[in-house]
Coordinates of C-alpha atoms and ligand atoms in Angstrom, one line a residue:
X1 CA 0.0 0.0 0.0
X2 CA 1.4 4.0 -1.3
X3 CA 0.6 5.8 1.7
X4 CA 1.5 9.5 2.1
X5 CA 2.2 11.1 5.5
X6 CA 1.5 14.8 6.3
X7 CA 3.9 16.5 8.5
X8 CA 2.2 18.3 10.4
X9 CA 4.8 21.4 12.1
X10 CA 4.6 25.1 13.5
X11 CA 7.6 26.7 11.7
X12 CA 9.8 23.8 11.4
X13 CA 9.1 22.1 14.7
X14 CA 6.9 19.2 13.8
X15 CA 3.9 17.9 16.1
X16 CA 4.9 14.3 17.5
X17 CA 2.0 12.8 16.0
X18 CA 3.6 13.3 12.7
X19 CA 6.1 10.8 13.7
X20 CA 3.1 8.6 15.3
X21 CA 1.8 8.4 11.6
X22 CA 5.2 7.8 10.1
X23 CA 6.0 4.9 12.2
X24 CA 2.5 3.5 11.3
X25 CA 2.7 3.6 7.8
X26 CA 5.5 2.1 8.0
X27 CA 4.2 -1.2 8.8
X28 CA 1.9 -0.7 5.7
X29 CA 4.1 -0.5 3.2
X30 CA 6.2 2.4 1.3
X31 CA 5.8 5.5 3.0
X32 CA 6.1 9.4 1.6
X33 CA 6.4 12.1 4.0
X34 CA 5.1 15.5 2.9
X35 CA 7.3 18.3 3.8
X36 CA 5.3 22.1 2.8
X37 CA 6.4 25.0 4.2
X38 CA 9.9 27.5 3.9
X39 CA 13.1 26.9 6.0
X40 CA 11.9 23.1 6.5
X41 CA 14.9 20.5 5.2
X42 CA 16.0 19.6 8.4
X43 CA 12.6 18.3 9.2
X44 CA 12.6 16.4 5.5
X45 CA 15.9 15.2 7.3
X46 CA 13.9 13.9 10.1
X47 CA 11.1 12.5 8.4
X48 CA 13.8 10.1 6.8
X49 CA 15.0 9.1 9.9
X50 CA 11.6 8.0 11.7
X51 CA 11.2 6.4 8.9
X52 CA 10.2 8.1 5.5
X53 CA 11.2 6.2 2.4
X54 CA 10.5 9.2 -0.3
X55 CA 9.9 12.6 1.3
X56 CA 7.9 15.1 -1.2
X57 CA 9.7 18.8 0.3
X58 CA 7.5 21.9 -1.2
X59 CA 9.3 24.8 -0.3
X60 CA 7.8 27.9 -1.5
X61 CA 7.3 31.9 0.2
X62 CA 3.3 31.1 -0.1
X63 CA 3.6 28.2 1.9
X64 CA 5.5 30.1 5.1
X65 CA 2.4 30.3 7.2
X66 CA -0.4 27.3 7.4
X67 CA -3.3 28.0 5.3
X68 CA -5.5 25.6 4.8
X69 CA -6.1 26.7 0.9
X70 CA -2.6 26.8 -0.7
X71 CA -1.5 23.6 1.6
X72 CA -4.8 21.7 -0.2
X73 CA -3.9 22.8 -3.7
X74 CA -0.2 21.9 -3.3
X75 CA -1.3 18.3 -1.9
X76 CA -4.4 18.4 -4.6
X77 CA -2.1 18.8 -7.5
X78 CA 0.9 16.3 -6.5
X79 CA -2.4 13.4 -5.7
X80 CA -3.7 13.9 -9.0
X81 CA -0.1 13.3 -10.5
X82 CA 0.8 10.4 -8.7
X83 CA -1.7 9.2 -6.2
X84 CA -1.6 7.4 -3.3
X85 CA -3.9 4.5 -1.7
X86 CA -3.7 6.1 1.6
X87 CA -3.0 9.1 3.2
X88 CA -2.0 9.9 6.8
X89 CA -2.6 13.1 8.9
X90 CA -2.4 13.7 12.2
X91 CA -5.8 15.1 14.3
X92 CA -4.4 18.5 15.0
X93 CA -7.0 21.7 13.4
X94 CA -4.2 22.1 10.8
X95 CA -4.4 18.2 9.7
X96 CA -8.2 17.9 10.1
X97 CA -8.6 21.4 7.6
X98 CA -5.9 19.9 4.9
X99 CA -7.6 16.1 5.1
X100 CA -11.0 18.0 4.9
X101 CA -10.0 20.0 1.8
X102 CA -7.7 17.6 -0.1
X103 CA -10.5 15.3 0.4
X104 CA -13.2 17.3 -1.0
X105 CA -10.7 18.5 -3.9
X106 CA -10.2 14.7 -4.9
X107 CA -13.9 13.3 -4.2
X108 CA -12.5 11.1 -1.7
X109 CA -13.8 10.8 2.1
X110 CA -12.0 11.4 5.3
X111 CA -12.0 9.0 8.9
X112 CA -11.0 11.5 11.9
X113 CA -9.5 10.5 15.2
X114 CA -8.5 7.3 14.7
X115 CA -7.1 5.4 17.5
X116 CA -7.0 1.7 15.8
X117 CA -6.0 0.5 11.8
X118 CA -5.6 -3.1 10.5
X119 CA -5.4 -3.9 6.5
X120 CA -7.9 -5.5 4.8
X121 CA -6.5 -6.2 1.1
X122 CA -5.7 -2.2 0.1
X123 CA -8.5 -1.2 2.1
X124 CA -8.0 0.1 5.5
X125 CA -10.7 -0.8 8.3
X126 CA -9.8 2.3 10.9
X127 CA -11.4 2.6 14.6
X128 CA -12.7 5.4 16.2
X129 CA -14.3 6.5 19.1
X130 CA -18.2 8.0 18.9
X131 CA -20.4 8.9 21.2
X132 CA -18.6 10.2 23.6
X133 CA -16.2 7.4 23.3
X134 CA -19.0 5.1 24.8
X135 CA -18.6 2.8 21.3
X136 CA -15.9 2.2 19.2
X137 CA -16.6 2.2 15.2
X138 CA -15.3 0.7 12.6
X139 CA -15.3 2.7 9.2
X140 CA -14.0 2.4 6.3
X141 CA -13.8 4.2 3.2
X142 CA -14.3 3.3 -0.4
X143 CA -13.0 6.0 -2.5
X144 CA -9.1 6.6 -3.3
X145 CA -7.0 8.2 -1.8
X146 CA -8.1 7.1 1.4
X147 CA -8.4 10.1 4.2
X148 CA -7.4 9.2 7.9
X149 CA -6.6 11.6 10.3
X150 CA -4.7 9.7 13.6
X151 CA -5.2 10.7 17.4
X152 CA -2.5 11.7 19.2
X153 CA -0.2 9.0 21.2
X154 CA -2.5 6.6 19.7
X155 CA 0.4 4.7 18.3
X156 CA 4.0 4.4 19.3
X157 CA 6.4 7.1 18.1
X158 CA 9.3 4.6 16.4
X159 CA 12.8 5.3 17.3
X160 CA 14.8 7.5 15.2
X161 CA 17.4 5.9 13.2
X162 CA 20.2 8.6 13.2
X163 CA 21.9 9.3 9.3
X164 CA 18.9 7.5 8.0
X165 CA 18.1 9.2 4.4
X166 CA 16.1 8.6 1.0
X167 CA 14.6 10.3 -1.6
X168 CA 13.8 13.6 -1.8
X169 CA 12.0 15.0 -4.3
X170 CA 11.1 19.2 -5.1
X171 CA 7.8 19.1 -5.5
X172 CA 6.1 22.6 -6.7
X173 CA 4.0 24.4 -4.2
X174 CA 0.2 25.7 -5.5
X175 CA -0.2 29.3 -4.2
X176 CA -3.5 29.7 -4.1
X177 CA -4.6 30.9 -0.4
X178 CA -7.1 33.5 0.2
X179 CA -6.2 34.3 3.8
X180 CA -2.8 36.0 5.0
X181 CA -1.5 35.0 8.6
X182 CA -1.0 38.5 10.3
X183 CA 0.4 37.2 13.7
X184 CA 1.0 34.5 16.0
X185 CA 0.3 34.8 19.6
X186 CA 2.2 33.1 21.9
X187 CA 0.3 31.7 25.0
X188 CA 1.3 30.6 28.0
X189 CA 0.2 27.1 27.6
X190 CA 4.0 25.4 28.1
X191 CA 4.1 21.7 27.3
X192 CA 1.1 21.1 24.7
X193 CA -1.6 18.6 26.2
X194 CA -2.0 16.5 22.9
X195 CA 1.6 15.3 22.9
X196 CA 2.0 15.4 26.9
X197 CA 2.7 12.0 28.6
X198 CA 2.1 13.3 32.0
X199 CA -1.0 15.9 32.4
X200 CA -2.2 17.5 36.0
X201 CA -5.0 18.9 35.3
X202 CA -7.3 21.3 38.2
X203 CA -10.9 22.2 38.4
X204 CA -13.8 24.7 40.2
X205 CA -12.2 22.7 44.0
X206 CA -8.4 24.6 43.3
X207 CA -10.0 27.8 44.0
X208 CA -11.2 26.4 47.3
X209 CA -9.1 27.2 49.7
X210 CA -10.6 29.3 52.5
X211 CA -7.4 29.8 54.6
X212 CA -6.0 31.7 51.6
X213 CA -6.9 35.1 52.1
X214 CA -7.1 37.4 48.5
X215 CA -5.2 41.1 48.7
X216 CA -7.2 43.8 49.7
X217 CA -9.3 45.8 47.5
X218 CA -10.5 42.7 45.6
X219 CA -14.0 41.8 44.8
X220 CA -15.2 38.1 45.9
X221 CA -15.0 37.4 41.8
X222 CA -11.2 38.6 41.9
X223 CA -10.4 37.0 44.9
X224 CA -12.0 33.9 43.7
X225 CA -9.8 34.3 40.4
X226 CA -6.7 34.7 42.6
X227 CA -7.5 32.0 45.0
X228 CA -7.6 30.1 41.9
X229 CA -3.9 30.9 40.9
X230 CA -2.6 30.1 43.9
X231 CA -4.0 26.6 43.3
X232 CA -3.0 26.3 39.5
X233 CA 0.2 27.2 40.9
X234 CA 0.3 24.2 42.6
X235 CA -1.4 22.2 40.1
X236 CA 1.8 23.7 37.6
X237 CA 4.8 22.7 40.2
X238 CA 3.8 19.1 40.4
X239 CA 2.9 19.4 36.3
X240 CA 6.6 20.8 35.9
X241 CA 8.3 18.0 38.6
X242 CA 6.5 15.6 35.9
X243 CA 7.4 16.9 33.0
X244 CA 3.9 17.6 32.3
X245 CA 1.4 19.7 30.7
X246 CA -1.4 21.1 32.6
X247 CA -5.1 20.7 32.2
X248 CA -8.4 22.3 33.4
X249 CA -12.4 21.6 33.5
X250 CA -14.8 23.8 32.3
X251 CA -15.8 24.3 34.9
X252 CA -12.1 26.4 35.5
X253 CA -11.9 27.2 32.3
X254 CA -15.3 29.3 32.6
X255 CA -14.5 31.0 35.8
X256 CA -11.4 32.3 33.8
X257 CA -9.2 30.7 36.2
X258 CA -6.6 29.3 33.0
X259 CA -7.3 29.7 29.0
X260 CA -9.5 28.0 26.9
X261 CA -6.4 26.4 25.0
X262 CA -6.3 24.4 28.9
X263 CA -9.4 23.1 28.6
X264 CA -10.1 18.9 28.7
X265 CA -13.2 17.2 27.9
X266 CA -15.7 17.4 25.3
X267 CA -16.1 20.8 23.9
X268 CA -11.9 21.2 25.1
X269 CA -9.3 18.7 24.2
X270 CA -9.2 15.1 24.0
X271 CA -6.0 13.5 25.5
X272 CA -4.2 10.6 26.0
X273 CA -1.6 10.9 28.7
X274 CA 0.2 7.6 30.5
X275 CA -0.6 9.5 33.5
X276 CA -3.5 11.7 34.3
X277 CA -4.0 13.4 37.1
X278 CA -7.3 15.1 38.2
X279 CA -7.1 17.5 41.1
X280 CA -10.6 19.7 42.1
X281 CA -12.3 18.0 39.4
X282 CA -15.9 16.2 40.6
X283 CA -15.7 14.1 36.9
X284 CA -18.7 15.2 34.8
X285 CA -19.2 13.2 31.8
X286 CA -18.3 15.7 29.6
X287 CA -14.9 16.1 31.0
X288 CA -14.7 12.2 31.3
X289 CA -15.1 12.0 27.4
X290 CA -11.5 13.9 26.8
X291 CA -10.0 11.2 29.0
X292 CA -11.0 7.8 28.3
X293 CA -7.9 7.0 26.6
X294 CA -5.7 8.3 29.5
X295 CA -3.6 4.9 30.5
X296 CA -3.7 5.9 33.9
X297 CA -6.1 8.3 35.8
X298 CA -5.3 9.5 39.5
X299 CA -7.9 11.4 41.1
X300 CA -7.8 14.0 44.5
X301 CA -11.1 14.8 45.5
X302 CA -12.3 15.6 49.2
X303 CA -15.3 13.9 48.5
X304 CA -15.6 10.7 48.7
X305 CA -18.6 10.3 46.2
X306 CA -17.2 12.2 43.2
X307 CA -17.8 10.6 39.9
X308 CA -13.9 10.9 39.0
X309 CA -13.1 8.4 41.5
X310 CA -15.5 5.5 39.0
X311 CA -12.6 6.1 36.5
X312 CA -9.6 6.8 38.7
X313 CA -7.4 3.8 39.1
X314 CA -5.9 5.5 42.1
X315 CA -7.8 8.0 44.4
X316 CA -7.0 10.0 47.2
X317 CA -9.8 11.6 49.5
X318 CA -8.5 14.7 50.9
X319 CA -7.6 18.5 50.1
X320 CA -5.4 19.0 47.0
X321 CA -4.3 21.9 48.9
X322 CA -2.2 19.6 51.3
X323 CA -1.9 16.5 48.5
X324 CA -0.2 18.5 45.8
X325 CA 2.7 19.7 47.4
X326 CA 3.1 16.5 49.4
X327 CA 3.3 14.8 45.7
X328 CA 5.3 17.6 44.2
X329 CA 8.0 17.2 47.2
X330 CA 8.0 13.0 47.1
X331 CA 8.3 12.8 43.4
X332 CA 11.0 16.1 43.5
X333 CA 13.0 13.5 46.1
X334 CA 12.3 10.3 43.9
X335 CA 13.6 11.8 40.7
X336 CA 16.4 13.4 42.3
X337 CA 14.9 17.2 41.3
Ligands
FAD401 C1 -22.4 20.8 26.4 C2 -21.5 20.7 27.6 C3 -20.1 20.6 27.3 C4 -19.2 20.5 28.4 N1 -17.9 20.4 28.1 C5 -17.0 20.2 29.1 C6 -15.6 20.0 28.9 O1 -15.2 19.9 27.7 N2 -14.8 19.8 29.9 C7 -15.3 19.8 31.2 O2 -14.5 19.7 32.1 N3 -16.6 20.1 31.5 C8 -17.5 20.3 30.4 N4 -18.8 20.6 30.7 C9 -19.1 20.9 32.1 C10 -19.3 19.7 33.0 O3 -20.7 19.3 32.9 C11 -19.0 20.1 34.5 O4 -19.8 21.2 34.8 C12 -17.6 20.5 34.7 O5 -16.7 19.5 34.2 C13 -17.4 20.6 36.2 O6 -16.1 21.1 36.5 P1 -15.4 20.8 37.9 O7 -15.3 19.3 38.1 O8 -14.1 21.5 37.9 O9 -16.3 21.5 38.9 P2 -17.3 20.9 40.0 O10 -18.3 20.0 39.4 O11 -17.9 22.1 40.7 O12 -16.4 20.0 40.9 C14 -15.4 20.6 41.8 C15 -14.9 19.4 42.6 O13 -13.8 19.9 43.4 C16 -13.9 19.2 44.7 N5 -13.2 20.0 45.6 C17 -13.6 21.2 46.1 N6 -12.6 21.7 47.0 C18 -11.6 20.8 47.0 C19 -10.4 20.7 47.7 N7 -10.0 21.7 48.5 N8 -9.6 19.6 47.5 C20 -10.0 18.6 46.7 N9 -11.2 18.6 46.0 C21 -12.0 19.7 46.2 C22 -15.4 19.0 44.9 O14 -15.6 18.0 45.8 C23 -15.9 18.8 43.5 O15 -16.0 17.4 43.3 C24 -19.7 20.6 29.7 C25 -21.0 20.8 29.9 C26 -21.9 20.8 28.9 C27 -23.4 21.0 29.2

């Protein structure tokens, strides 16, 4: 089976799902890495070495910033020339607008969030989860080239086999875009939850700490807000001891404790750490759904009866004012920090 694999980067430094996909298509057969952007040959470098046989490099000034439009017609125009049986994306926005496009452009259909493949003939039979990840579905799709977009740490990332190379072939880029990039603005966000092995993630209880008492001259809503820091802080120190990213509920998001960009669950981000850790957070459905594919959840609750505790393999009853620092300073003395 031909199968193409979209790098997916932000100026040069490419999401680790890319190298997920790579390694997969591996197993399939041949595999083509597509390279768009300017300034990117030493990520062609490193598509060869987790694993790309052939990588197809468009280097072009239109292609500097992501656009959905010009990326499509680039990928359009080198499928039409030589096309493949399947194509590889991972689930980021960038790789579910160029799978959604291409597709479109070539009459062919796209499979999102896949967390399971298996072959059958030159057909691929991909799994993914629906309803709320309550059922699992098996789809496939019977036009050419076939669309699939992959879930993040769904599937190993293969080693990298240093000095690796292949071939790489200038392919030209299609500038058509009708939207300019003006600027990029940097968050706060640190390590990105989609690639994080490790996330601690907080909710409405880190704001509940009585004994802390907010500045003067603050309204109960500030001081609420501030309260709240003082918990992410601590929710951030055992994140960083982990080499984590951290999380939030809506519930934390909408109080406008920490970004949207924080946010895990249904209408937030969809995740799947080794380790997730859920402080403050009573485990509504909705945030449940953005962690079912955790390997590992670890709750801290002071009640008892919270649902997070159904779906925590570990649980501790007690204030995540006391537990969180007492974890930060045990795993700071296990890993020698
Ligand atoms: C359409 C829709 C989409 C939604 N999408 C999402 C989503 O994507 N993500 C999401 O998270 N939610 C989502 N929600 C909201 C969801 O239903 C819950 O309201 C939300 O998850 C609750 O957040 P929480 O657990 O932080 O707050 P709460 O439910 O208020 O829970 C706070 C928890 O903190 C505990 N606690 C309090 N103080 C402490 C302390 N000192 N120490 C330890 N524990 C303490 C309490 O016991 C409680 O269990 C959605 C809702 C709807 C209707």
């Amino acid at each position: 089976m031909k199968t193409w694999v979209y790098i997916d980067h932000f100026k040069g430094q490419a999401l680790a799902a890319s190298w997920e996909a790579l390694g997969l298509a591996r197993t399939l057969g041949p595999v083509s890495a597509l390279v768009f952007g300017v300034g990117v040959e030493t990520l062609a470098a490193a598509a060869f070495e987790f694993g790309a046989d052939e990588v197809l490099l468009a280097e072009d000034p239109a292609l500097a910033d992501f656009r959905a439009e010009a990326y499509a017609s680039t990928f359009s125009a080198l499928a039409r020339e030589a096309p493949p049986d399947l194509v590889l994306f991972p689930t980021s926005s960038r790789g579910r607008e160029l799978a959604a496009m291409a597709a479109i452009d070539l009459g062919s259909g796209v499979i999102t969030d896949v967390i399971a493949l298996e072959s059958d003939g030159d057909t691929i039979v991909a799994t993914r989860p629906i309803y709320e990840a309550k059922l699992f579905e098996k789809a496939r799709c019977s036009a050419r080239p076939q669309f699939i977009t992959l879930r993040g740490r769904a599937f190993p990332r293969p080693a990298r086999e240093g000095g690796r190379s292949g071939t790489l072939t200038r392919v030209v880029a299609q500038a058509q875009a009708l939207t300019t990039v003006d600027a990029f603005v940097e968050t706060d966000a640190g390590v990105s939850l989609g690639d994080a092995g490790v996330i601690v993630s907080g909710g409405r209880g880190v704001s509940n700490n009585p004994a802390l008492q907010a500045p003067a001259g603050m309204d109960d809503k500030q001081a609420e807000i501030w309260r709240a820091q003082q918990g992410f802080k601590l929710v951030g120190e055992l994140a960083s001891v982990l080499g984590g990213a951290v999380g939030a509920s809506r519930a934390a998001v909408d109080a406008g404790y920490v970004p949207y960009a924080q946010q895990v669950g249904q209408t937030g981000k969809v995740v799947s750490p080794d380790l997730y850790i859920a402080a403050g957070i009573s485990g509504a459905i909705q945030h449940i759904v953005g962690i079912r594919s955790a390997k590992m959840v670890v709750a801290i609750n002071k009640d008892a009866e919270a649902p997070i505790f159904q779906v925590a393999r570990y649980g501790v009853v007690g204030d995540l004012f006391q537990i969180l620092p007492a974890l930060s300073a045990a795993f700071k003395k296990k890993l020698g920090k």
